Amino acid sequence: MAEDEVDFSKLSLEERCAHKNFKARLSAYEDLIKIFNRIDDEKSSEWMKWTSLVKQFASDSHAASQEKGLEAVLICLENSAQGPRLVPDVMNGIVNKCLTSTRARVKELAVLIVMMCIEIEKQELVQEELMKGMDLKNPRIVAACISMFIQAVHAFGAKTFKIKILCKKITNLLEDRDKNIRDESKKLIIELYRWIGAIFKQELGALKPALASEFEAEFKKLDESNTKQVPERYLRSQQAKKEKEISEGGIEEDEDPGDASADAALEIDPFELLQPEEILSKLPKDFYDKIEAKKWQERKETLEAVETLVTKYQKLESGDYSDLVRALKRLITKDSNVVVIAVGIKCITGLATGLKKKFSVYAPSVMTSIFDKFKEKKASVLNPLKEASDAVFACTTLEAIAEDAISTLPNKNPSVKTEVTLFLSRAFSKTPNKSFTDKKFMKPFIAGLVANLNEPDPTVRDATIEALGVAYKAMGEDKIKSFLADVDPAKVAKVQQAAEKAVILPPAKEPKAASSKATSSAPIVPAPKKGPTIKKPATTTTKKKVNKPEEGSSGVDISRPTLPASATTSAEEVPAPNPNTRVELMKVVDEGLMSKLADKNWKTREEALDKIASIVSTYTKISPYLGDFTNAIILRLQDSNRNLASTAFIILQNLAGSLGPHCKQHLRAFLPAILSGLSENRANVRCNVIACLNAWAENTSVEEFFQGEMIADALRQPSPLLRTELFTWLAPRLMKMKNISKDDLASALPPLFSCIEDRNVDVRKSAQECVLGFMMHLGYDKMSLQAGRLKVSFFSSKTL
């Protein structure tokens, strides 16, 4: 019988899919399409049965069977929960076999499949495979991959992809020898500019004059058209969000989805595209000496050098700016020359603008200094102060500066009252609505403002009416009217008029709320030979619910430790706290105690630590402003006398309970130092470090530990003890996290897989315990890609 007449129907589907005869494969693909169309449930076991066959269909060598295979792939990706797992293999076949096909239907299906891969949230894998295609020597494939990017960006918007990586690749292809590649590269750059705007120009770097003028002409046309870009397609998560909004009545079904929240979610933050610049090493060598110089001209020249640095670069690299901020803050507060003060304020503005959210750790203390300096009446100082307050507020939240702002409203100086009130007016207009729905949170703000309605100074009254008007509009009449019940009706009418004129700006992405759930607690830790011991809280301390120890929690108690024995006498000198108010720590820790904390004699430092331990343990409610205490206690965490360091960790543990939800704003300052303490060789000190870590996790959330690459930076330290302890601590908590940012978590992947190959067996084992937790949040494909970078010899071992 001739091969053409062979009856392939007698073979199983698996055999036909792998058959060398294209007709056998074609019949198998057609049968699979019929099967797929009959499956109603995306999680049906039928999908799992057949999807392992589908991933090779895109690489079929025969055009006719390939076309039918692509149809099966598209149905599977669109309707099966198993679809995302196929993306790496499918995209490999699409790039190498389909995008350059001479068959129109194959190319059409290839584009549809790429779009579907993006829709099912696999845009990172799609970008990775297309960029691999752009590295190939075949110019037709390179040009086809660039063209595919153009279509994908046009459909989903630029925000869907990692633009910085793509730009670096595409600018290198602008001078390729192949004309099609050059032309497609230009089209992609123009498409990206259409979405991103003028800020995108800096990503292009230095171009040849002819090319630069060509792009300028195209960009000018786009700018003049002033057309708002709206996505044509949406990711599954965005589709679900829109459906939810429709069901809840948030938007109409016939409303353009690009006009709703989905469009806002797709906007590009130009700041993300900027290249950060390191400036700390570029500070004048004698900066900290010259800033204290007697001649104001020398101080001014030194500050101008810093101002040039912070304004020259739009984005600053993260680092330890605490010394610089502290010096600038002291100068703003104490310097007598208004010219010098003005330059110092501009330096603060530049730092806040260049660091954005990474400046949040310094924001509360800086804002306090700005509020105090509002007493200055000269415009040359007052105007920079206003700009600085707005720049600093953009780095933090209203919650973080609430206590300082509220406590400044009754200030005796009319200028301070006016400017702080006007600042609140601007802050209210930029604050997410969620804060205004909390009447308990807003009550002290409104009460402080209402009290100033009766001020004799008209500028204070006018500013107060403006701020209340913004709050009135943001909160709504129903929520605010109870706070205005005793206010003169004429003044309420003015507030309502101000509310009509008030403009509420769309807020930036809201920061995640800190979790208040306790992460773990455990048996009492053995006390060190010297210094304080950890015991259960005294009966006078507010009791917290204690859960059973979690697996991997290192068996550490997170309850408040009792005072060191040497501190009991000084505790009697501390005034009895009011349980209903928060105490500002720097008002009870005087300058003398702070200087002793940095003394060369360890006994003097020990005395200071014992007194501070007494104060922190006595005051169970401490306000968020910590001033210079932050850096002082961090130095003691690294004290060469490890018993003193152990005491410092216990103080920080107690401080977490006293700060409560305000811990969040100090996390970036304290957490790196706490994590570094896990490298301690002495077990008793390390136990106190873990207890401190547990306390800070309880009052913030473990999810926030991954922000700013704090966990990743800690894991990059070479200490095997630190890595082992940290992975052991993280393992059970990773499984319970819910709202972790994938980008934040992914930053810890390289050190995780590096530790999986570590020569230390304890590091390897503890790292492997975290793999499942990471995969729960990042997905199998992301982990698989990272695992592919492991050494080949590793897979032949029994390690994993």
mmCIF file with all atom_site columns, C-alpha atoms in Angstrom, residues 420-482:
data_model
loop_
_atom_site.group_PDB
_atom_site.id
_atom_site.type_symbol
_atom_site.label_atom_id
_atom_site.label_alt_id
_atom_site.label_comp_id
_atom_site.label_asym_id
_atom_site.label_entity_id
_atom_site.label_seq_id
_atom_site.pdbx_PDB_ins_code
_atom_site.Cartn_x
_atom_site.Cartn_y
_atom_site.Cartn_z
_atom_site.occupancy
_atom_site.B_iso_or_equiv
_atom_site.pdbx_formal_charge
_atom_site.auth_seq_id
_atom_site.auth_comp_id
_atom_site.auth_asym_id
_atom_site.auth_atom_id
_atom_site.pdbx_PDB_model_num
ATOM 1  C CA . VAL A 1 420 ? 1.875   74.309 57.839 1.00 0.00 ? 420 VAL A CA 1
ATOM 2  C CA . THR A 1 421 ? -1.850  74.721 57.171 1.00 0.00 ? 421 THR A CA 1
ATOM 3  C CA . LEU A 1 422 ? -1.232  75.555 53.500 1.00 0.00 ? 422 LEU A CA 1
ATOM 4  C CA . PHE A 1 423 ? 1.074   72.541 53.311 1.00 0.00 ? 423 PHE A CA 1
ATOM 5  C CA . LEU A 1 424 ? -1.729  70.352 54.706 1.00 0.00 ? 424 LEU A CA 1
ATOM 6  C CA . SER A 1 425 ? -4.056  71.778 52.093 1.00 0.00 ? 425 SER A CA 1
ATOM 7  C CA . ARG A 1 426 ? -1.672  70.632 49.355 1.00 0.00 ? 426 ARG A CA 1
ATOM 8  C CA . ALA A 1 427 ? -1.058  67.308 51.102 1.00 0.00 ? 427 ALA A CA 1
ATOM 9  C CA . PHE A 1 428 ? -4.794  66.593 51.480 1.00 0.00 ? 428 PHE A CA 1
ATOM 10 C CA . SER A 1 429 ? -5.273  67.132 47.757 1.00 0.00 ? 429 SER A CA 1
ATOM 11 C CA . LYS A 1 430 ? -2.642  64.454 46.960 1.00 0.00 ? 430 LYS A CA 1
ATOM 12 C CA . THR A 1 431 ? -3.583  61.898 49.617 1.00 0.00 ? 431 THR A CA 1
ATOM 13 C CA . PRO A 1 432 ? -5.417  58.653 48.650 1.00 0.00 ? 432 PRO A CA 1
ATOM 14 C CA . ASN A 1 433 ? -9.123  58.609 49.516 1.00 0.00 ? 433 ASN A CA 1
ATOM 15 C CA . LYS A 1 434 ? -8.569  55.660 51.823 1.00 0.00 ? 434 LYS A CA 1
ATOM 16 C CA . SER A 1 435 ? -7.066  57.968 54.468 1.00 0.00 ? 435 SER A CA 1
ATOM 17 C CA . PHE A 1 436 ? -10.078 60.283 54.398 1.00 0.00 ? 436 PHE A CA 1
ATOM 18 C CA . THR A 1 437 ? -12.527 57.459 55.013 1.00 0.00 ? 437 THR A CA 1
ATOM 19 C CA . ASP A 1 438 ? -10.881 56.870 58.400 1.00 0.00 ? 438 ASP A CA 1
ATOM 20 C CA . LYS A 1 439 ? -12.640 59.401 60.656 1.00 0.00 ? 439 LYS A CA 1
ATOM 21 C CA . LYS A 1 440 ? -10.476 58.450 63.624 1.00 0.00 ? 440 LYS A CA 1
ATOM 22 C CA . PHE A 1 441 ? -7.350  59.319 61.653 1.00 0.00 ? 441 PHE A CA 1
ATOM 23 C CA . MET A 1 442 ? -8.752  62.623 60.330 1.00 0.00 ? 442 MET A CA 1
ATOM 24 C CA . LYS A 1 443 ? -10.273 63.794 63.617 1.00 0.00 ? 443 LYS A CA 1
ATOM 25 C CA . PRO A 1 444 ? -7.107  65.407 65.108 1.00 0.00 ? 444 PRO A CA 1
ATOM 26 C CA . PHE A 1 445 ? -6.381  67.147 61.784 1.00 0.00 ? 445 PHE A CA 1
ATOM 27 C CA . ILE A 1 446 ? -9.859  68.659 61.616 1.00 0.00 ? 446 ILE A CA 1
ATOM 28 C CA . ALA A 1 447 ? -9.842  69.543 65.334 1.00 0.00 ? 447 ALA A CA 1
ATOM 29 C CA . GLY A 1 448 ? -6.504  71.352 64.999 1.00 0.00 ? 448 GLY A CA 1
ATOM 30 C CA . LEU A 1 449 ? -7.672  73.256 61.943 1.00 0.00 ? 449 LEU A CA 1
ATOM 31 C CA . VAL A 1 450 ? -11.053 74.170 63.466 1.00 0.00 ? 450 VAL A CA 1
ATOM 32 C CA . ALA A 1 451 ? -9.253  75.657 66.491 1.00 0.00 ? 451 ALA A CA 1
ATOM 33 C CA . ASN A 1 452 ? -7.358  78.001 64.147 1.00 0.00 ? 452 ASN A CA 1
ATOM 34 C CA . LEU A 1 453 ? -10.568 79.337 62.597 1.00 0.00 ? 453 LEU A CA 1
ATOM 35 C CA . ASN A 1 454 ? -10.740 81.788 65.519 1.00 0.00 ? 454 ASN A CA 1
ATOM 36 C CA . GLU A 1 455 ? -7.174  83.078 65.118 1.00 0.00 ? 455 GLU A CA 1
ATOM 37 C CA . PRO A 1 456 ? -6.854  86.891 65.016 1.00 0.00 ? 456 PRO A CA 1
ATOM 38 C CA . ASP A 1 457 ? -4.429  86.735 62.075 1.00 0.00 ? 457 ASP A CA 1
ATOM 39 C CA . PRO A 1 458 ? -6.473  86.751 58.828 1.00 0.00 ? 458 PRO A CA 1
ATOM 40 C CA . THR A 1 459 ? -3.804  84.837 56.857 1.00 0.00 ? 459 THR A CA 1
ATOM 41 C CA . VAL A 1 460 ? -4.073  81.951 59.351 1.00 0.00 ? 460 VAL A CA 1
ATOM 42 C CA . ARG A 1 461 ? -7.875  81.954 59.074 1.00 0.00 ? 461 ARG A CA 1
ATOM 43 C CA . ASP A 1 462 ? -7.800  82.039 55.247 1.00 0.00 ? 462 ASP A CA 1
ATOM 44 C CA . ALA A 1 463 ? -5.272  79.185 55.083 1.00 0.00 ? 463 ALA A CA 1
ATOM 45 C CA . THR A 1 464 ? -7.361  77.175 57.559 1.00 0.00 ? 464 THR A CA 1
ATOM 46 C CA . ILE A 1 465 ? -10.532 77.642 55.503 1.00 0.00 ? 465 ILE A CA 1
ATOM 47 C CA . GLU A 1 466 ? -8.658  76.496 52.397 1.00 0.00 ? 466 GLU A CA 1
ATOM 48 C CA . ALA A 1 467 ? -7.322  73.349 54.116 1.00 0.00 ? 467 ALA A CA 1
ATOM 49 C CA . LEU A 1 468 ? -10.715 72.517 55.613 1.00 0.00 ? 468 LEU A CA 1
ATOM 50 C CA . GLY A 1 469 ? -12.271 73.036 52.180 1.00 0.00 ? 469 GLY A CA 1
ATOM 51 C CA . VAL A 1 470 ? -9.965  70.425 50.633 1.00 0.00 ? 470 VAL A CA 1
ATOM 52 C CA . ALA A 1 471 ? -10.660 68.025 53.521 1.00 0.00 ? 471 ALA A CA 1
ATOM 53 C CA . TYR A 1 472 ? -14.411 68.719 53.165 1.00 0.00 ? 472 TYR A CA 1
ATOM 54 C CA . LYS A 1 473 ? -14.317 67.744 49.490 1.00 0.00 ? 473 LYS A CA 1
ATOM 55 C CA . ALA A 1 474 ? -12.072 64.710 50.042 1.00 0.00 ? 474 ALA A CA 1
ATOM 56 C CA . MET A 1 475 ? -13.997 63.330 53.038 1.00 0.00 ? 475 MET A CA 1
ATOM 57 C CA . GLY A 1 476 ? -17.493 64.208 51.888 1.00 0.00 ? 476 GLY A CA 1
ATOM 58 C CA . GLU A 1 477 ? -20.128 66.154 53.787 1.00 0.00 ? 477 GLU A CA 1
ATOM 59 C CA . ASP A 1 478 ? -21.454 63.131 55.684 1.00 0.00 ? 478 ASP A CA 1
ATOM 60 C CA . LYS A 1 479 ? -18.097 62.325 57.278 1.00 0.00 ? 479 LYS A CA 1
ATOM 61 C CA . ILE A 1 480 ? -16.900 65.833 58.102 1.00 0.00 ? 480 ILE A CA 1
ATOM 62 C CA . LYS A 1 481 ? -20.117 67.522 59.271 1.00 0.00 ? 481 LYS A CA 1
ATOM 63 C CA . SER A 1 482 ? -19.901 66.007 62.770 1.00 0.00 ? 482 SER A CA 1
#
